mmCIF file of C-alpha atoms and ligand atoms in Angstrom:
data_model
loop_
_atom_site.group_PDB
_atom_site.id
_atom_site.type_symbol
_atom_site.label_atom_id
_atom_site.label_comp_id
_atom_site.label_asym_id
_atom_site.label_seq_id
_atom_site.Cartn_x
_atom_site.Cartn_y
_atom_site.Cartn_z
ATOM 1 C CA MET A 1 0.000 0.000 0.000
ATOM 2 C CA PHE A 2 1.225 3.503 -0.843
ATOM 3 C CA ALA A 3 1.986 5.981 1.883
ATOM 4 C CA ARG A 4 -0.908 8.375 1.896
ATOM 5 C CA GLN A 5 -0.224 11.949 0.944
ATOM 6 C CA LYS A 6 -1.040 14.200 3.840
ATOM 7 C CA LEU A 7 -2.308 17.542 2.535
ATOM 8 C CA TYR A 8 -3.028 19.259 5.822
ATOM 9 C CA GLU A 9 -2.980 18.471 9.509
ATOM 10 C CA GLY A 10 -5.323 20.618 11.567
ATOM 11 C CA LYS A 11 -6.246 20.593 15.205
ATOM 12 C CA ALA A 12 -8.865 17.852 14.944
ATOM 13 C CA LYS A 13 -8.370 16.167 11.571
ATOM 14 C CA ILE A 14 -5.792 15.153 8.999
ATOM 15 C CA ILE A 15 -6.715 15.637 5.341
ATOM 16 C CA TYR A 16 -5.271 13.098 2.874
ATOM 17 C CA ALA A 17 -5.285 13.115 -0.911
ATOM 18 C CA THR A 18 -6.765 10.147 -2.798
ATOM 19 C CA ASP A 19 -6.075 9.016 -6.359
ATOM 20 C CA ASP A 20 -9.075 11.116 -7.399
ATOM 21 C CA PRO A 21 -8.193 14.833 -7.152
ATOM 22 C CA GLU A 22 -11.824 15.674 -6.406
ATOM 23 C CA ILE A 23 -11.974 13.366 -3.383
ATOM 24 C CA LEU A 24 -10.225 13.700 -0.016
ATOM 25 C CA LEU A 25 -10.055 11.564 3.110
ATOM 26 C CA ALA A 26 -10.685 13.306 6.413
ATOM 27 C CA HIS A 27 -9.130 11.401 9.317
ATOM 28 C CA PHE A 28 -10.625 12.366 12.693
ATOM 29 C CA LYS A 29 -8.126 12.546 15.588
ATOM 30 C CA ASP A 30 -8.593 12.138 19.339
ATOM 31 C CA ASP A 31 -6.732 15.451 19.849
ATOM 32 C CA ALA A 32 -8.757 18.208 21.464
ATOM 33 C CA THR A 33 -7.940 21.904 21.592
ATOM 34 C CA ALA A 34 -9.747 24.918 22.977
ATOM 35 C CA PHE A 35 -9.231 28.664 23.297
ATOM 36 C CA ASN A 36 -7.413 28.880 19.962
ATOM 37 C CA ALA A 37 -5.235 25.848 20.851
ATOM 38 C CA GLN A 38 -3.933 27.343 24.110
ATOM 39 C CA LYS A 39 -5.510 24.358 25.862
ATOM 40 C CA ARG A 40 -4.628 20.956 24.451
ATOM 41 C CA GLY A 41 -5.540 17.404 25.347
ATOM 42 C CA GLN A 42 -6.899 14.121 24.116
ATOM 43 C CA ILE A 43 -10.385 12.701 24.346
ATOM 44 C CA ALA A 44 -10.218 8.897 24.108
ATOM 45 C CA GLY A 45 -12.279 7.625 21.188
ATOM 46 C CA LYS A 46 -13.219 11.130 20.011
ATOM 47 C CA GLY A 47 -11.983 10.565 16.452
ATOM 48 C CA GLU A 48 -14.319 7.644 15.877
ATOM 49 C CA MET A 49 -17.235 9.193 17.742
ATOM 50 C CA ASN A 50 -17.038 12.554 15.928
ATOM 51 C CA CYS A 51 -16.608 10.784 12.602
ATOM 52 C CA ALA A 52 -19.682 8.628 13.232
ATOM 53 C CA ILE A 53 -21.773 11.608 14.403
ATOM 54 C CA SER A 54 -20.650 13.831 11.514
ATOM 55 C CA SER A 55 -21.261 11.117 8.947
ATOM 56 C CA HIS A 56 -24.785 10.532 10.240
ATOM 57 C CA LEU A 57 -25.651 14.238 10.362
ATOM 58 C CA PHE A 58 -24.245 14.930 6.878
ATOM 59 C CA GLN A 59 -26.340 12.049 5.501
ATOM 60 C CA HIS A 60 -29.387 13.408 7.251
ATOM 61 C CA LEU A 61 -28.771 16.883 5.807
ATOM 62 C CA GLU A 62 -28.219 15.419 2.322
ATOM 63 C CA SER A 63 -31.532 13.598 2.507
ATOM 64 C CA ALA A 64 -33.143 16.898 3.531
ATOM 65 C CA GLY A 65 -31.749 18.541 0.387
ATOM 66 C CA ILE A 66 -28.599 20.258 1.701
ATOM 67 C CA ALA A 67 -25.520 19.839 -0.535
ATOM 68 C CA THR A 68 -22.585 18.625 1.566
ATOM 69 C CA HIS A 69 -19.065 17.303 0.956
ATOM 70 C CA TRP A 70 -20.009 13.903 2.445
ATOM 71 C CA ILE A 71 -19.456 10.770 0.327
ATOM 72 C CA ASP A 72 -19.121 7.862 2.781
ATOM 73 C CA ARG A 73 -17.291 6.536 5.849
ATOM 74 C CA PRO A 74 -14.708 3.974 4.696
ATOM 75 C CA ALA A 75 -13.217 3.527 8.191
ATOM 76 C CA PRO A 76 -14.489 4.244 11.733
ATOM 77 C CA ASN A 77 -12.501 7.477 11.969
ATOM 78 C CA GLU A 78 -12.435 8.458 8.293
ATOM 79 C CA LEU A 79 -14.836 10.230 5.957
ATOM 80 C CA ARG A 80 -14.491 10.381 2.194
ATOM 81 C CA VAL A 81 -15.440 13.891 1.165
ATOM 82 C CA ARG A 82 -15.529 16.033 -1.930
ATOM 83 C CA SER A 83 -12.563 18.350 -2.103
ATOM 84 C CA VAL A 84 -13.534 21.990 -1.732
ATOM 85 C CA GLN A 85 -11.866 25.360 -1.479
ATOM 86 C CA ILE A 86 -12.822 26.243 2.081
ATOM 87 C CA ILE A 87 -14.304 29.732 2.511
ATOM 88 C CA PRO A 88 -12.311 31.032 5.511
ATOM 89 C CA LEU A 89 -15.409 31.780 7.571
ATOM 90 C CA GLU A 90 -16.814 30.085 10.626
ATOM 91 C CA VAL A 91 -20.568 30.416 10.254
ATOM 92 C CA VAL A 92 -22.078 30.158 13.724
ATOM 93 C CA VAL A 93 -25.801 29.727 14.325
ATOM 94 C CA ARG A 94 -27.132 30.370 17.818
ATOM 95 C CA ASN A 95 -30.516 29.453 19.262
ATOM 96 C CA ILE A 96 -29.693 30.024 22.931
ATOM 97 C CA ALA A 97 -27.165 32.441 24.435
ATOM 98 C CA ALA A 98 -23.900 30.777 25.536
ATOM 99 C CA GLY A 99 -20.145 31.244 25.280
ATOM 100 C CA SER A 100 -18.791 34.374 23.627
ATOM 101 C CA LEU A 101 -22.287 35.738 22.922
ATOM 102 C CA CYS A 102 -22.845 36.015 26.699
ATOM 103 C CA GLN A 103 -19.386 37.486 27.291
ATOM 104 C CA GLN A 104 -19.749 40.079 24.542
ATOM 105 C CA THR A 105 -23.377 41.124 25.034
ATOM 106 C CA GLY A 106 -24.151 40.475 28.693
ATOM 107 C CA LEU A 107 -27.031 38.186 27.719
ATOM 108 C CA GLU A 108 -27.537 35.609 30.443
ATOM 109 C CA LEU A 109 -26.456 32.025 29.722
ATOM 110 C CA GLY A 110 -29.456 30.043 28.546
ATOM 111 C CA THR A 111 -31.483 32.981 27.222
ATOM 112 C CA VAL A 112 -33.641 31.668 24.374
ATOM 113 C CA LEU A 113 -33.058 34.019 21.433
ATOM 114 C CA PRO A 114 -36.209 35.452 19.798
ATOM 115 C CA HIS A 115 -34.927 34.142 16.470
ATOM 116 C CA PRO A 116 -31.750 32.247 15.483
ATOM 117 C CA LEU A 117 -28.669 34.447 15.183
ATOM 118 C CA VAL A 118 -26.064 33.903 12.446
ATOM 119 C CA ASP A 119 -22.547 35.171 13.246
ATOM 120 C CA PHE A 120 -19.592 35.138 10.860
ATOM 121 C CA TYR A 121 -16.068 34.710 12.260
ATOM 122 C CA TYR A 122 -12.825 34.957 10.313
ATOM 123 C CA LYS A 123 -11.269 31.458 10.288
ATOM 124 C CA ASN A 124 -7.762 32.688 11.048
ATOM 125 C CA ASP A 125 -5.903 31.225 14.047
ATOM 126 C CA ALA A 126 -3.195 33.919 13.939
ATOM 127 C CA LEU A 127 -5.871 36.584 14.481
ATOM 128 C CA GLY A 128 -7.803 34.502 17.019
ATOM 129 C CA ASP A 129 -10.831 33.877 14.742
ATOM 130 C CA PRO A 130 -12.363 37.365 15.205
ATOM 131 C CA LEU A 131 -16.073 38.164 14.864
ATOM 132 C CA LEU A 132 -16.686 39.957 11.556
ATOM 133 C CA THR A 133 -19.213 42.494 10.456
ATOM 134 C CA ARG A 134 -20.713 42.088 6.987
ATOM 135 C CA ASP A 135 -18.746 45.129 5.818
ATOM 136 C CA ARG A 136 -15.450 43.745 7.146
ATOM 137 C CA LEU A 137 -16.155 40.390 5.533
ATOM 138 C CA LEU A 138 -16.746 42.116 2.189
ATOM 139 C CA LEU A 139 -13.731 44.392 2.725
ATOM 140 C CA LEU A 140 -11.506 41.328 3.169
ATOM 141 C CA GLN A 141 -13.187 39.703 0.139
ATOM 142 C CA LEU A 142 -13.768 36.523 2.137
ATOM 143 C CA ALA A 143 -17.036 36.042 0.243
ATOM 144 C CA THR A 144 -19.206 37.994 -2.175
ATOM 145 C CA SER A 145 -22.352 39.742 -1.047
ATOM 146 C CA GLU A 146 -24.429 37.064 -2.811
ATOM 147 C CA GLN A 147 -22.448 34.317 -1.066
ATOM 148 C CA VAL A 148 -23.025 35.942 2.327
ATOM 149 C CA ASP A 149 -26.779 35.915 1.673
ATOM 150 C CA GLN A 150 -26.571 32.321 0.469
ATOM 151 C CA LEU A 151 -24.543 31.254 3.534
ATOM 152 C CA GLN A 152 -26.996 32.968 5.866
ATOM 153 C CA THR A 153 -29.997 31.256 4.249
ATOM 154 C CA LEU A 154 -28.271 27.856 4.194
ATOM 155 C CA ALA A 155 -27.116 28.182 7.802
ATOM 156 C CA LEU A 156 -30.697 28.892 8.941
ATOM 157 C CA GLN A 157 -32.056 25.953 6.911
ATOM 158 C CA ILE A 158 -29.418 23.654 8.394
ATOM 159 C CA ASN A 159 -30.317 24.959 11.843
ATOM 160 C CA GLN A 160 -33.970 23.998 11.329
ATOM 161 C CA ILE A 161 -33.057 20.511 10.156
ATOM 162 C CA LEU A 162 -30.483 19.856 12.887
ATOM 163 C CA SER A 163 -32.560 21.406 15.685
ATOM 164 C CA ALA A 164 -35.457 19.119 14.784
ATOM 165 C CA PHE A 165 -33.130 16.113 14.565
ATOM 166 C CA PHE A 166 -31.525 16.782 17.961
ATOM 167 C CA GLN A 167 -34.957 17.425 19.481
ATOM 168 C CA GLU A 168 -35.795 13.811 18.538
ATOM 169 C CA CYS A 169 -32.680 12.812 20.482
ATOM 170 C CA ASN A 170 -33.834 14.797 23.543
ATOM 171 C CA ILE A 171 -30.929 17.151 22.989
ATOM 172 C CA THR A 172 -31.145 20.947 22.669
ATOM 173 C CA LEU A 173 -29.027 22.385 19.865
ATOM 174 C CA VAL A 174 -27.796 25.550 21.607
ATOM 175 C CA ASP A 175 -25.400 26.728 18.891
ATOM 176 C CA PHE A 176 -23.015 25.329 16.286
ATOM 177 C CA LYS A 177 -20.274 26.243 13.810
ATOM 178 C CA LEU A 178 -20.319 25.433 10.103
ATOM 179 C CA GLU A 179 -17.707 25.660 7.359
ATOM 180 C CA PHE A 180 -18.558 25.858 3.686
ATOM 181 C CA GLY A 181 -16.463 25.457 0.572
ATOM 182 C CA LEU A 182 -16.619 25.660 -3.190
ATOM 183 C CA ALA A 183 -16.272 22.460 -5.230
ATOM 184 C CA ASN A 184 -14.513 22.570 -8.585
ATOM 185 C CA GLN A 185 -17.675 23.516 -10.498
ATOM 186 C CA GLY A 186 -18.225 26.363 -8.061
ATOM 187 C CA GLN A 187 -20.925 24.460 -6.170
ATOM 188 C CA LEU A 188 -21.308 25.652 -2.575
ATOM 189 C CA LEU A 189 -21.059 22.657 -0.221
ATOM 190 C CA LEU A 190 -21.333 22.281 3.535
ATOM 191 C CA ALA A 191 -17.937 20.891 4.600
ATOM 192 C CA ASP A 192 -15.760 20.103 7.644
ATOM 193 C CA GLU A 193 -17.560 18.350 10.556
ATOM 194 C CA ILE A 194 -20.641 18.555 12.760
ATOM 195 C CA SER A 195 -19.880 17.056 16.157
ATOM 196 C CA PRO A 196 -19.772 17.783 19.891
ATOM 197 C CA ASP A 197 -16.519 19.637 19.093
ATOM 198 C CA THR A 198 -18.429 22.130 16.950
ATOM 199 C CA CYS A 199 -21.893 22.231 18.559
ATOM 200 C CA ARG A 200 -23.213 23.118 22.011
ATOM 201 C CA LEU A 201 -25.573 20.301 22.968
ATOM 202 C CA TRP A 202 -27.634 20.176 26.144
ATOM 203 C CA ASN A 203 -29.178 16.985 27.484
ATOM 204 C CA GLN A 204 -32.897 17.649 27.989
ATOM 205 C CA SER A 205 -33.055 14.969 30.706
ATOM 206 C CA GLU A 206 -30.800 17.056 32.979
ATOM 207 C CA THR A 207 -31.638 20.432 34.501
ATOM 208 C CA ASP A 208 -28.306 21.036 36.226
ATOM 209 C CA PRO A 209 -26.436 23.595 34.057
ATOM 210 C CA ASN A 210 -23.190 21.618 34.184
ATOM 211 C CA LEU A 211 -24.536 18.067 34.101
ATOM 212 C CA ARG A 212 -26.622 18.802 30.981
ATOM 213 C CA ILE A 213 -23.560 19.698 28.856
ATOM 214 C CA LEU A 214 -22.785 17.027 26.210
ATOM 215 C CA ASP A 215 -20.155 18.871 24.146
ATOM 216 C CA LYS A 216 -16.636 20.302 24.116
ATOM 217 C CA ASP A 217 -17.533 22.745 26.912
ATOM 218 C CA ARG A 218 -16.854 19.761 29.238
ATOM 219 C CA PHE A 219 -13.248 19.852 27.993
ATOM 220 C CA ARG A 220 -12.973 23.678 27.895
ATOM 221 C CA ARG A 221 -14.243 23.975 31.462
ATOM 222 C CA ASP A 222 -12.718 20.782 32.947
ATOM 223 C CA LEU A 223 -16.143 19.387 33.826
ATOM 224 C CA GLY A 224 -15.044 15.717 33.527
ATOM 225 C CA ASN A 225 -16.893 12.776 31.914
ATOM 226 C CA ILE A 226 -16.026 14.075 28.444
ATOM 227 C CA GLU A 227 -15.846 10.682 26.732
ATOM 228 C CA ALA A 228 -19.168 9.641 28.298
ATOM 229 C CA ALA A 229 -20.838 12.820 27.031
ATOM 230 C CA TYR A 230 -19.593 12.340 23.444
ATOM 231 C CA HIS A 231 -20.620 8.687 23.641
ATOM 232 C CA GLU A 232 -24.120 9.662 24.784
ATOM 233 C CA VAL A 233 -24.480 12.037 21.813
ATOM 234 C CA MET A 234 -23.272 9.330 19.416
ATOM 235 C CA GLU A 235 -25.684 6.707 20.772
ATOM 236 C CA ARG A 236 -28.661 9.042 20.536
ATOM 237 C CA VAL A 237 -27.744 10.341 17.077
ATOM 238 C CA LEU A 238 -27.108 6.896 15.602
ATOM 239 C CA ALA A 239 -30.372 5.598 17.060
ATOM 240 C CA HIS A 240 -32.262 7.917 14.707
ATOM 241 C CA ALA A 241 -32.375 7.030 11.035
ATOM 242 C CA PRO A 242 -30.703 9.837 9.048
ATOM 243 C CA GLN A 243 -33.716 10.419 6.802
ATOM 244 C CA SER A 244 -36.426 10.403 9.509
HETATM 245 P P1 LIG B 1 -8.380 23.331 11.825
HETATM 246 O O1 LIG B 1 -7.385 23.135 12.913
HETATM 247 O O2 LIG B 1 -7.897 24.278 10.752
HETATM 248 O O3 LIG B 1 -9.761 23.662 12.316
HETATM 249 P P2 LIG B 1 -9.318 20.605 11.314
HETATM 250 O O4 LIG B 1 -8.397 19.661 11.977
HETATM 251 O O5 LIG B 1 -10.642 20.877 11.938
HETATM 252 O O6 LIG B 1 -8.495 21.967 11.042
HETATM 253 O O7 LIG B 1 -9.671 20.146 9.826
HETATM 254 C C1 LIG B 1 -8.752 20.181 8.799
HETATM 255 C C2 LIG B 1 -9.044 21.221 7.743
HETATM 256 O O8 LIG B 1 -9.765 20.640 6.680
HETATM 257 C C3 LIG B 1 -9.828 22.467 8.164
HETATM 258 O O9 LIG B 1 -9.039 23.606 7.834
HETATM 259 C C4 LIG B 1 -11.068 22.422 7.282
HETATM 260 O O10 LIG B 1 -11.462 23.716 6.885
HETATM 261 C C5 LIG B 1 -10.598 21.605 6.112
HETATM 262 N N1 LIG B 1 -11.657 20.913 5.355
HETATM 263 C C6 LIG B 1 -12.796 20.371 5.838
HETATM 264 N N2 LIG B 1 -13.522 19.762 4.860
HETATM 265 C C7 LIG B 1 -12.825 19.958 3.707
HETATM 266 C C8 LIG B 1 -13.050 19.598 2.337
HETATM 267 N N3 LIG B 1 -14.136 18.922 1.959
HETATM 268 N N4 LIG B 1 -12.117 19.980 1.408
HETATM 269 C C9 LIG B 1 -11.014 20.668 1.790
HETATM 270 N N5 LIG B 1 -10.740 21.033 3.056
HETATM 271 C C10 LIG B 1 -11.628 20.677 4.021
HETATM 272 MG MG1 LIG B 2 -11.473 22.581 12.699
#
């Protein structure tokens, strides 16, 4: 077997080339980082769990009509995906106030937002992934005005689909981060991953504000039982057919 050509190693995944230039392999690692990689660690089994969760959610979104990079899952911690030119934006959708939204606005943790909020951040580790305004985003030419509108609409559609899916799992989708990219024909595809690393997920069977957390906030805030939380999300997600 040939040594695989590593194209990029990020904080959570390694991207490999395949013999088809339009197809990549995304290998999910157990490595965990937070606060722009100032905090580092490992979550045992995370690679496989996030890969399984992402794969299931991408399939579900595909069956609901959202174009994604997902092709299949050839190994427990690997996804085959369509190669895209990633738009360097983190598109964050929020349903409930948490994290930086609370810090920056004074909104109380857990405040249900009157309507979902879409925030764009510059995906740039050197700058600390800053929050962008629409004008700054256009100034930096990170996307066209039409693309911003398209991303906003898609992000809200994805939010509806995923919120309903997680509701079936007795999980509240508090907020989540998406990445999009352009395939070779210019088609806009949802890319990267959707997992407890990139979503805030609250267990509806728990009322305690710390016990209910089923996502990377357990790692960020040293709350313990991280693997168990990710495992719980995986079990509940996989128990629901992707197209239901
Ligand atoms: P990072 O540390 O930059 O967040 P990750 O480890 O999360 O990196 O993932 C590896 C990189 O792969 C990310 O920069 C992500 O934008 C990129 N990526 C995700 N999906 C695709 C794709 N379909 N085509 C090309 N690049 C992708
Ligand atoms: Mg990433």
